[in-house]
Short mmCIF file of C-alpha atoms in Angstrom, two decimals:
data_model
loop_
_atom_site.label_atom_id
_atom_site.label_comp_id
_atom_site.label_asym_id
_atom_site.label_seq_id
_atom_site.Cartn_x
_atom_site.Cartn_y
_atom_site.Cartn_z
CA UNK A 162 -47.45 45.60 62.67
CA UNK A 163 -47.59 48.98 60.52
CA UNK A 164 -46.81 48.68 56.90
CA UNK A 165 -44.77 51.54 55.82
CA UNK A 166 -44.67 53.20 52.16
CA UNK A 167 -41.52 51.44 51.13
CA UNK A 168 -42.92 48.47 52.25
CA UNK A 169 -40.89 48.30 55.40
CA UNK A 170 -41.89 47.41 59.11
CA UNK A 171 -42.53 49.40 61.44
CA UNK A 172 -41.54 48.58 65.42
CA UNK A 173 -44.99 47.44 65.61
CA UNK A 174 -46.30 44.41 67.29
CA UNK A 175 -45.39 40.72 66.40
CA UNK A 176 -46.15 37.76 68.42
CA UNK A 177 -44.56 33.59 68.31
CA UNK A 178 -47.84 31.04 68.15
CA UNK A 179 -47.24 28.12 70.67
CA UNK A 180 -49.42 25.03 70.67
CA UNK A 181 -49.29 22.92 73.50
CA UNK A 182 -50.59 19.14 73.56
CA UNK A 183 -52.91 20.27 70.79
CA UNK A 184 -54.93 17.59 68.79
CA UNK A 185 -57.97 17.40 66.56
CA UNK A 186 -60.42 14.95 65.87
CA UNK A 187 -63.40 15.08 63.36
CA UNK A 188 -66.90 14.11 64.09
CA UNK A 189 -67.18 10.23 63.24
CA UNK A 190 -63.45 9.98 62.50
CA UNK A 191 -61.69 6.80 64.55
CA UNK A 192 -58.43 8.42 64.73
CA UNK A 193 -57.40 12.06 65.47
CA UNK A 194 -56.53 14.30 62.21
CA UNK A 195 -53.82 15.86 65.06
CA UNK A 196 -52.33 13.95 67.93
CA UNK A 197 -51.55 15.71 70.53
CA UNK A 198 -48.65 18.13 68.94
CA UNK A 199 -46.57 20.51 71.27
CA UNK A 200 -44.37 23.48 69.13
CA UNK A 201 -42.84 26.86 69.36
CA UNK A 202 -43.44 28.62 65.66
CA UNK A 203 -41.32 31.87 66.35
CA UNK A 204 -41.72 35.65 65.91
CA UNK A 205 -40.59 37.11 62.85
CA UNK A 206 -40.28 34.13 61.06
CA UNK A 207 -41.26 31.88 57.90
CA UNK A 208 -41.92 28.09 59.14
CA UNK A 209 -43.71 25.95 56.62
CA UNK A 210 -45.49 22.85 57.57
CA UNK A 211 -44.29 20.37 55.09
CA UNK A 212 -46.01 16.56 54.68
CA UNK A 213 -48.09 14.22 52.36
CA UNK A 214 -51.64 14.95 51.87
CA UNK A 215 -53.81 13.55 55.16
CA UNK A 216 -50.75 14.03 57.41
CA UNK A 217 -52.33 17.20 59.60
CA UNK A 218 -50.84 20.12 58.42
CA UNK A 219 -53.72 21.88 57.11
CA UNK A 220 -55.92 21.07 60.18
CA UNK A 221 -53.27 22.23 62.65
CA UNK A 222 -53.05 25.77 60.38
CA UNK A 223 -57.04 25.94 60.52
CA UNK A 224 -56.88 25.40 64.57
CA UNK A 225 -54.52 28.03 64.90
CA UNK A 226 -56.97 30.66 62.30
CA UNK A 227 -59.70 29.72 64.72
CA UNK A 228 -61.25 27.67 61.86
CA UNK A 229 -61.50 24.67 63.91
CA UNK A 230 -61.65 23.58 67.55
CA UNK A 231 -59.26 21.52 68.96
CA UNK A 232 -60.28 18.48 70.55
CA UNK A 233 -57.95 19.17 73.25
CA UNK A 234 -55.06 21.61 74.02
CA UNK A 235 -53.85 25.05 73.40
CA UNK A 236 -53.23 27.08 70.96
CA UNK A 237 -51.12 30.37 71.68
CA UNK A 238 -50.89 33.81 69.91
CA UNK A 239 -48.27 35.86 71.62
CA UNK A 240 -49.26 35.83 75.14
CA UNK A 241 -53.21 35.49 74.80
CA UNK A 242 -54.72 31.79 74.63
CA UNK A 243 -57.34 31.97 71.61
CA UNK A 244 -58.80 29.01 71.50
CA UNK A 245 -62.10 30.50 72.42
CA UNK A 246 -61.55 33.34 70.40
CA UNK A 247 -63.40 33.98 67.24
CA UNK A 248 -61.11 33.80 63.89
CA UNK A 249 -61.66 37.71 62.98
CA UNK A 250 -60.48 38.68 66.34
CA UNK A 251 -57.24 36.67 66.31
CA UNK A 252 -55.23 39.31 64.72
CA UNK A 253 -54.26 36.79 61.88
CA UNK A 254 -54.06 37.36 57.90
CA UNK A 255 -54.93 34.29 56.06
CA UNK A 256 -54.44 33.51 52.18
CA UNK A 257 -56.40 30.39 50.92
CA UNK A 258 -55.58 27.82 48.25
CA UNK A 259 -58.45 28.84 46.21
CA UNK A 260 -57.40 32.90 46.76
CA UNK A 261 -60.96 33.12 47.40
CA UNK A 262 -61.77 37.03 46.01
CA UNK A 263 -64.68 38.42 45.40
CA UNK A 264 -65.48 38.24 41.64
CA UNK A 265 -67.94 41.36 42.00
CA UNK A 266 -65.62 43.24 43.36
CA UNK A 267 -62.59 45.03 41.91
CA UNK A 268 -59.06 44.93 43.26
CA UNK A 269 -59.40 47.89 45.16
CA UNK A 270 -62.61 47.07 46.33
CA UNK A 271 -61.51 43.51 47.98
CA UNK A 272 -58.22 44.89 50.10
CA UNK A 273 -61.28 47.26 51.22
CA UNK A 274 -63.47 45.13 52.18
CA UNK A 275 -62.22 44.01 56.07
CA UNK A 276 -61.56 47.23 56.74
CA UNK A 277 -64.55 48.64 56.08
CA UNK A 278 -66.19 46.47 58.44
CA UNK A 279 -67.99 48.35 61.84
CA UNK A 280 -66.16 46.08 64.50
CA UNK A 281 -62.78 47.80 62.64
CA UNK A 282 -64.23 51.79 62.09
CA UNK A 283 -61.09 52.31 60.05
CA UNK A 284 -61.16 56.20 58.78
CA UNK A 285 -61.41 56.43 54.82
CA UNK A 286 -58.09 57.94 54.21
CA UNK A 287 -56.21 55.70 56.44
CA UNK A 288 -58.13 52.98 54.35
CA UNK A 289 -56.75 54.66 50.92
CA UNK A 290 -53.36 55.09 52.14
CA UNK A 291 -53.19 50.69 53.33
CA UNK A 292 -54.29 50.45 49.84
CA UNK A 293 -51.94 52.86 47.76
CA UNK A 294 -49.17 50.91 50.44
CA UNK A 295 -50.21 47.37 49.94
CA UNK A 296 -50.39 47.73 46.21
CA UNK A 297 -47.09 49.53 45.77
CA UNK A 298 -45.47 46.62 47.53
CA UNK A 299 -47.10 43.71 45.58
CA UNK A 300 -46.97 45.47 42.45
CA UNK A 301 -50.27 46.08 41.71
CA UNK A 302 -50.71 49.47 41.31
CA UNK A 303 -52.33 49.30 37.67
CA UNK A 304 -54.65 46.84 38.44
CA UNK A 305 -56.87 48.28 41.57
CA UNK A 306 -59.33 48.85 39.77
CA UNK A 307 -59.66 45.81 37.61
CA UNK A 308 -61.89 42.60 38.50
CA UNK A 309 -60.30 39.36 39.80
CA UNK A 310 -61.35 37.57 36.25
CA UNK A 311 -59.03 40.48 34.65
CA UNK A 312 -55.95 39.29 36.13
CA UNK A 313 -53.24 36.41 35.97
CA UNK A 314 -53.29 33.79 38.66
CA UNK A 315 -49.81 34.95 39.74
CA UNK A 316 -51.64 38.77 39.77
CA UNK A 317 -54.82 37.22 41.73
CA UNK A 318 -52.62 35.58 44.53
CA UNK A 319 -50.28 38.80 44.96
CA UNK A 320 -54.14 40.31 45.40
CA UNK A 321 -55.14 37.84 48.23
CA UNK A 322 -51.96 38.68 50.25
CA UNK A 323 -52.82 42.17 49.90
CA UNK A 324 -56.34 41.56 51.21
CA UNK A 325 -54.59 39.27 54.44
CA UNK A 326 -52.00 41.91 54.94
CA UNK A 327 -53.75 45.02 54.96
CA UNK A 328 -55.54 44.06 58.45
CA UNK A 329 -51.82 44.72 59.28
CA UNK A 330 -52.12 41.25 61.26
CA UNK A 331 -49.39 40.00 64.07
CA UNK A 332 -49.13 36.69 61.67
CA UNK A 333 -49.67 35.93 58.39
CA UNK A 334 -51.48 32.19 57.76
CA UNK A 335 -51.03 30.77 54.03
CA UNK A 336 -52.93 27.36 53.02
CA UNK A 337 -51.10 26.23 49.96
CA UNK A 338 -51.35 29.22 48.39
CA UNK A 339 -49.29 27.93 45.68
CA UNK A 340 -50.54 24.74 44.47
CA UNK A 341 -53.21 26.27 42.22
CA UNK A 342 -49.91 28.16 40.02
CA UNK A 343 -47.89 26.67 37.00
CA UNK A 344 -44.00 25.47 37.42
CA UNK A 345 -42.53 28.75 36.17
CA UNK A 346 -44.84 30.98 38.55
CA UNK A 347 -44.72 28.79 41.30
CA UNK A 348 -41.14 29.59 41.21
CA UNK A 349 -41.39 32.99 40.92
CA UNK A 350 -43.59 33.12 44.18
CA UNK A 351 -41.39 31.37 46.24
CA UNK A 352 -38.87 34.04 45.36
CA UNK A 353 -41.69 37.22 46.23
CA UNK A 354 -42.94 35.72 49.35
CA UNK A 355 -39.93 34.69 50.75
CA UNK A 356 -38.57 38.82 49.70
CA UNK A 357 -41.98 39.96 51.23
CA UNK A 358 -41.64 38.17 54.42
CA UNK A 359 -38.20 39.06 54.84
CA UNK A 360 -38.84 42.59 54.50
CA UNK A 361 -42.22 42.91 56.73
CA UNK A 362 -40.56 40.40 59.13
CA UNK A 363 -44.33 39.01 59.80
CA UNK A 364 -44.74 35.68 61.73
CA UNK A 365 -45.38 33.39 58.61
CA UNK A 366 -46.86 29.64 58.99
CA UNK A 367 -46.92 28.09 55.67
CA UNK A 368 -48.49 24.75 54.36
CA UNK A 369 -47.52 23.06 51.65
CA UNK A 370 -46.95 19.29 50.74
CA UNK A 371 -44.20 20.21 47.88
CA UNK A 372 -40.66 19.60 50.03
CA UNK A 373 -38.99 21.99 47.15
CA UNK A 374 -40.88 24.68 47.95
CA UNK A 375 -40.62 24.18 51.91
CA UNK A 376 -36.68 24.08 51.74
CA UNK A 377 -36.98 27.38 49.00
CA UNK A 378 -38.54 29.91 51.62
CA UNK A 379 -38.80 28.67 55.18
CA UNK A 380 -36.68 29.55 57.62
CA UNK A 381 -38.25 26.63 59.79
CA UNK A 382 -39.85 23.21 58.36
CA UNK A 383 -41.98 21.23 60.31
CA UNK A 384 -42.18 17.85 58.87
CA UNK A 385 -45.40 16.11 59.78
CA UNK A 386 -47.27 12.40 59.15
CA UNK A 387 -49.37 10.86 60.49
CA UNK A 388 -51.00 14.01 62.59
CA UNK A 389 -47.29 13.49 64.31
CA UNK A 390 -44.67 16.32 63.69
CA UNK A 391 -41.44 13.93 62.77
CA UNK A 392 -38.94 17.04 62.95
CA UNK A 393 -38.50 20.43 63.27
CA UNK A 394 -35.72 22.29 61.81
CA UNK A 395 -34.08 24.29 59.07
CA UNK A 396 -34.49 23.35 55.68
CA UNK A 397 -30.58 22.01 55.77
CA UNK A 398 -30.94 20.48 58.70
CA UNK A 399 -34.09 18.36 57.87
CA UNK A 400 -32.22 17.41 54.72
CA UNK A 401 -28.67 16.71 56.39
CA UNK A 402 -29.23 15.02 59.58
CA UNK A 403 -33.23 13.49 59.01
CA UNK A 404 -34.51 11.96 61.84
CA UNK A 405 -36.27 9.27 60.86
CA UNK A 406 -36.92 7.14 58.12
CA UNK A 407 -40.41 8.89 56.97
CA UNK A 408 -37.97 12.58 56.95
CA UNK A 409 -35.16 10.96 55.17
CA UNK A 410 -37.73 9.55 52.17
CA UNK A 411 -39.87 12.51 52.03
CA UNK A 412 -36.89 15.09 52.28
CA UNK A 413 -35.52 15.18 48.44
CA UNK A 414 -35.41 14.99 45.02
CA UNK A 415 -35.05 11.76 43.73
CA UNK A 416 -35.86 10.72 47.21
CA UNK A 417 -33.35 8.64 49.21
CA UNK A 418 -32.09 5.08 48.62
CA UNK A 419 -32.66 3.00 51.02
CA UNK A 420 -31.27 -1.00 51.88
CA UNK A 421 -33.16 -3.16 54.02
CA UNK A 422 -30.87 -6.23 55.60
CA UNK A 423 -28.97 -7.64 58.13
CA UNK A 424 -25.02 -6.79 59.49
CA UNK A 425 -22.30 -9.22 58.71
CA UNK A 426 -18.76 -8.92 59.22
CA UNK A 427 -16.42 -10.98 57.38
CA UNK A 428 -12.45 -10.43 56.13
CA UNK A 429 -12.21 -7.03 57.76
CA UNK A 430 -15.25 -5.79 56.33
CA UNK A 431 -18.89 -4.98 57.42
CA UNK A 432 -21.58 -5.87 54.56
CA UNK A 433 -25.20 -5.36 54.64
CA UNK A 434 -26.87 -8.10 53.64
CA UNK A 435 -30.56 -8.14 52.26
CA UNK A 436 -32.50 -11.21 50.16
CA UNK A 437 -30.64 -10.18 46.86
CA UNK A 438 -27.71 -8.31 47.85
CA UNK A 439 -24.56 -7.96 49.62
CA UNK A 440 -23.74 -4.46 50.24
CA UNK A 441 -19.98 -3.81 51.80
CA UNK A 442 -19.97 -0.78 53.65
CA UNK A 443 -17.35 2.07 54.44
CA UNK A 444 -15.10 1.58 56.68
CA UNK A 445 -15.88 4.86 58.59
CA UNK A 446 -19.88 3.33 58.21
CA UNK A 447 -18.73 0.38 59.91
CA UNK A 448 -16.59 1.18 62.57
CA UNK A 449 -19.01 3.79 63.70
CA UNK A 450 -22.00 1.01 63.77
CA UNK A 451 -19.34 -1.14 66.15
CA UNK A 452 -18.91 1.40 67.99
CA UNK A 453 -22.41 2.50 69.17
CA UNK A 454 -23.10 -1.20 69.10
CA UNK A 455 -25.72 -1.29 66.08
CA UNK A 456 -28.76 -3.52 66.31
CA UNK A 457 -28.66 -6.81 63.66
CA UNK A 458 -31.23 -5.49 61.64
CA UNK A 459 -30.58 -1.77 60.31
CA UNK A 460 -32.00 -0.13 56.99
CA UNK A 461 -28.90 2.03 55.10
CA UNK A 462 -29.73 5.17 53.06
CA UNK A 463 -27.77 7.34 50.63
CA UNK A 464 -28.82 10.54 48.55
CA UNK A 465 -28.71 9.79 44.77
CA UNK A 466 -26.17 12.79 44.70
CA UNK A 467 -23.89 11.52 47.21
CA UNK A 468 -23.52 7.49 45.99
CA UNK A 469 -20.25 7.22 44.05
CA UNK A 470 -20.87 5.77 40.51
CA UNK A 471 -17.61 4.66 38.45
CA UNK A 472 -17.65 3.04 34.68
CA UNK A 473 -15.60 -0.22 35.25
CA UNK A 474 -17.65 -2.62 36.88
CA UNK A 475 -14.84 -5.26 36.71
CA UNK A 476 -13.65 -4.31 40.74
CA UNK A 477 -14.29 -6.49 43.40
CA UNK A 478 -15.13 -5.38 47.08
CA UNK A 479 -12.02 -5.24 49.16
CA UNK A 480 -9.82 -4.86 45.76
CA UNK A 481 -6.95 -1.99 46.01
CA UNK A 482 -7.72 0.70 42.87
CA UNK A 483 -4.97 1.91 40.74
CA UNK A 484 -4.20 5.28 43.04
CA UNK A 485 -3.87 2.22 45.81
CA UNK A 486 -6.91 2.92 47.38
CA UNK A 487 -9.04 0.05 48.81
CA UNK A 488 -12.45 0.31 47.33
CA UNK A 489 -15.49 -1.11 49.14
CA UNK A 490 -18.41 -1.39 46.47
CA UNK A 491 -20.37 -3.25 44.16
CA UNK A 492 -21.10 -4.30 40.51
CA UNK A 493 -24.21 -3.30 39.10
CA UNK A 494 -25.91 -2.38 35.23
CA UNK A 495 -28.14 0.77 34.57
CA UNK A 496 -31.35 0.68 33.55
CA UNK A 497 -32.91 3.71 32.66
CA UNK A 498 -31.10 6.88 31.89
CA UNK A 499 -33.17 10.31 32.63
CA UNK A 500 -31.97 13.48 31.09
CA UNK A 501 -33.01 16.26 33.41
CA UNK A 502 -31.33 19.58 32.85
CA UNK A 503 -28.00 19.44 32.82
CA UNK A 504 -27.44 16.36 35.16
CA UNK A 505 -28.34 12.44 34.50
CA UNK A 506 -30.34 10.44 36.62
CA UNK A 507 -29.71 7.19 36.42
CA UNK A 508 -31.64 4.04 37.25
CA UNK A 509 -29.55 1.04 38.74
CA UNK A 510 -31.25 -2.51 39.80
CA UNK A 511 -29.35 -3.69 42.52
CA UNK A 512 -31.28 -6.61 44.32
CA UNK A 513 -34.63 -6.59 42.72
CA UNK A 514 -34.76 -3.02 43.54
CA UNK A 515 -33.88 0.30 41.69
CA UNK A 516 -31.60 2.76 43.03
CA UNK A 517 -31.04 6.56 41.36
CA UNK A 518 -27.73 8.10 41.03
CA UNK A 519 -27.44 11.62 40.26
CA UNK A 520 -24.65 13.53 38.41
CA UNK A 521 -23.87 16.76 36.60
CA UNK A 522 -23.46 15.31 33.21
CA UNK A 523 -20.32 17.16 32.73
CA UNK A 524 -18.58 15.93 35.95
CA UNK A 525 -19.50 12.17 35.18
CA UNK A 526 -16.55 11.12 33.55
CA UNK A 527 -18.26 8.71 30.81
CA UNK A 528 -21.02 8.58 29.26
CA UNK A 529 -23.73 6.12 30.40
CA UNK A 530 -26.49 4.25 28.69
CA UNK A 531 -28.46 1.45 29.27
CA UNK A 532 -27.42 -1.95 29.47
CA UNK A 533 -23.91 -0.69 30.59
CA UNK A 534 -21.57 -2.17 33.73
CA UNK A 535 -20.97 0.50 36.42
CA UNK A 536 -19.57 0.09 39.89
CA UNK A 537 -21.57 1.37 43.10
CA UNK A 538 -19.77 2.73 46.50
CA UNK A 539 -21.90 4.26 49.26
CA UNK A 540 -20.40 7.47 50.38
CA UNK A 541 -18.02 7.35 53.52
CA UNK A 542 -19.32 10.51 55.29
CA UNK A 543 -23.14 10.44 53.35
CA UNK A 544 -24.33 7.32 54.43
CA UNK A 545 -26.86 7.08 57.34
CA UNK A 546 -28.40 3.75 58.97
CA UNK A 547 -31.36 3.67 60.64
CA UNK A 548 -32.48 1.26 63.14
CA UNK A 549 -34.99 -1.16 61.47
CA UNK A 550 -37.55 -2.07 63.82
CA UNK A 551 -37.66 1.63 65.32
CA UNK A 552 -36.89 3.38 61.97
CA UNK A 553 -34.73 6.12 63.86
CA UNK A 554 -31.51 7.21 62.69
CA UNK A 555 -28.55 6.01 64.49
CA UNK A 556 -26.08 7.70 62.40
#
């Protein structure tokens, strides 16, 4: 890959990474970090391995850096198996957590430094020009010749992907390179990296455990736990149509609602029935579970944005409304009202358990507070059940 001066790719070489049965265990360890994970990450662009902390991610990044060896399987770089292939020869850029530059050095003197090296041989001017390139396009121009200690965090990370992306590398390798940031610059990364990546069109694997950052700038998430991947997808479609019961949880903010009970059908209508509760579902809910021929024992979900909240909690499941619609819900009383932003989230016990609704404020249609009646529906076309005893999503 050639980095042009407007910061533009060249027709230069790319390359997909493909791991194949690849898995990882650590000396002394009973169980493998990795089990045994097969995946495509594709050319030209930004997937982000997305899970809680112990799930994998950061091991399978490392085996495919040539940081660590896998225990078995392959890993991939375009068409060339590297596993036995020392890290500085895989033709990677990586950016660390920790940005790890060298304090001694000044800006200028760290995107140097690889190049430089004897194995490399790169001719001095072609090394100033990478440098007057790379810091035109990260913005850096005015700080080459400062020291690391000189600059902002947001300035010393923009440095480190210099440093990993003047090798002009076929992929480009980032271990939360975020995590160390504040909420405002965090922000403001996710906006540059996913513009820079876009615009070099490098192959970009991405680890973070933050699931708002994953859906900001991947193209691809890989959802892993466990040292399983769960899913592989787009951001929308790991937050749409979730596989599993781990996805579904992890995927979203206030994560997903979920009721744990048993199918009974009585009157006409399908209720879910758990210790405390008695949960009528929609009708489109139900007639879909009869017709795939549900198991007993299911667990229901619903997105705090999509569950329908109303103010009169006097209605009764079954009951006709006054446009003559039959409603299918429940009685409840809020908890805890959160103000974030411009929307409420609201805290509902239903069953022993709490349950968050989420609306714009303005779009509520009364004004809730603690202590008041409300009326819970589950949405007809948001609702997904999941089969209990596999946790798999059945629709």
């Amino acid at each position: 890959m050639g980095i042009t001066g407007s910061g533009k790719e060249d027709d230069g070489c790319v390359a997909s990474i493909t791991l194949r049965d690849l898995a990882l265990r650590y000396p002394g360890a009973r169980e493998e970090a990795v089990k045994g994970i097969n995946l495509v990450i594709e050319d030209r662009k930004f997937t982000v391995f997305l899970g809680p902390s112990g799930c994998g991610k950061t091991s399978t990044l490392r085996m495919i850096a040539g940081f660590e060896k896998p225990s078995r399987g392959e890993v991939w770089i375009g068409d060339k198996l590297v596993n036995n292939v020392y890290p500085g020869d895989r033709d990677i850029g990586m950016v660390f957590q920790s940005y790890a530059l060298y304090p001694h050095k000044t800006i200028r003197e760290n995107l140097a430094f690889c190049l430089n090296a004897r194995s490399r041989r790169v001719p001095k001017y072609e090394i100033e020009k990478r440098i007057q390139d790379i810091a035109r396009m990260l913005r850096l121009e005015k700080y080459l010749d400062q020291y690391p200690r000189e600059l902002s965090a947001g300035e010393q990370q923009r440095a480190a992907i210099g440093r990993a992306l003047i090798r002009q590398p076929q992929v480009l390798l980032l271990d939360e390179p975020l995590s160390n940031l504040d909420a405002t610059l965090r922000a403001e990364m996710r906006t540059f990296l996913r513009k820079l990546q876009q615009d070099l069109q490098i192959t970009s694997v991405h680890v973070t455990h933050d699931q708002i950052e994953a859906q900001a700038i991947g193209d691809n998430v890989v959802v892993m736990d466990a040292g399983v991947i769960q899913q592989v997808g787009s951001p929308q479609e790991v937050y749409r149509q979730p596989r599993n019961l781990f996805v579904a949880g992890f995927i979203g903010t206030p994560a997903m609602n979920f009721f744990s009970g048993h199918l009974e059908a009585e009157g006409g209508v399908t209720y879910l029935v758990g210790a405390d509760y008695r949960i009528p579902l929609p009708p489109p809910v139900a007639a879909r579970l009869i017709e795939i021929s549900a198991p007993r024992e299911v667990v229901v979900g619903a997105r705090p944005e999509h569950i329908l909240i109303k103010e009169n909690g006097a209605c009764r499941s079954g009951s006709e409304s006054e446009s003559g619609a039959r409603e299918y819900g429940f009685g409840s009383r809020i908890a805890i009202l959160e103000h974030v932003g411009n929307e409420w989230v609201i805290d509902i016990i239903v069953g022993g358990q709490v349950v968050k609704v989420r609306r714009d404020r303005d779009f509520l249609g009364f004004r809730p507070a603690p202590g008041r009646d409300i009326w819970l529906e589950l949405p007809g076309d948001k609702t997904y059940v999941f089969d209990k005893r596999t946790t798999e999503r059945i629709i």
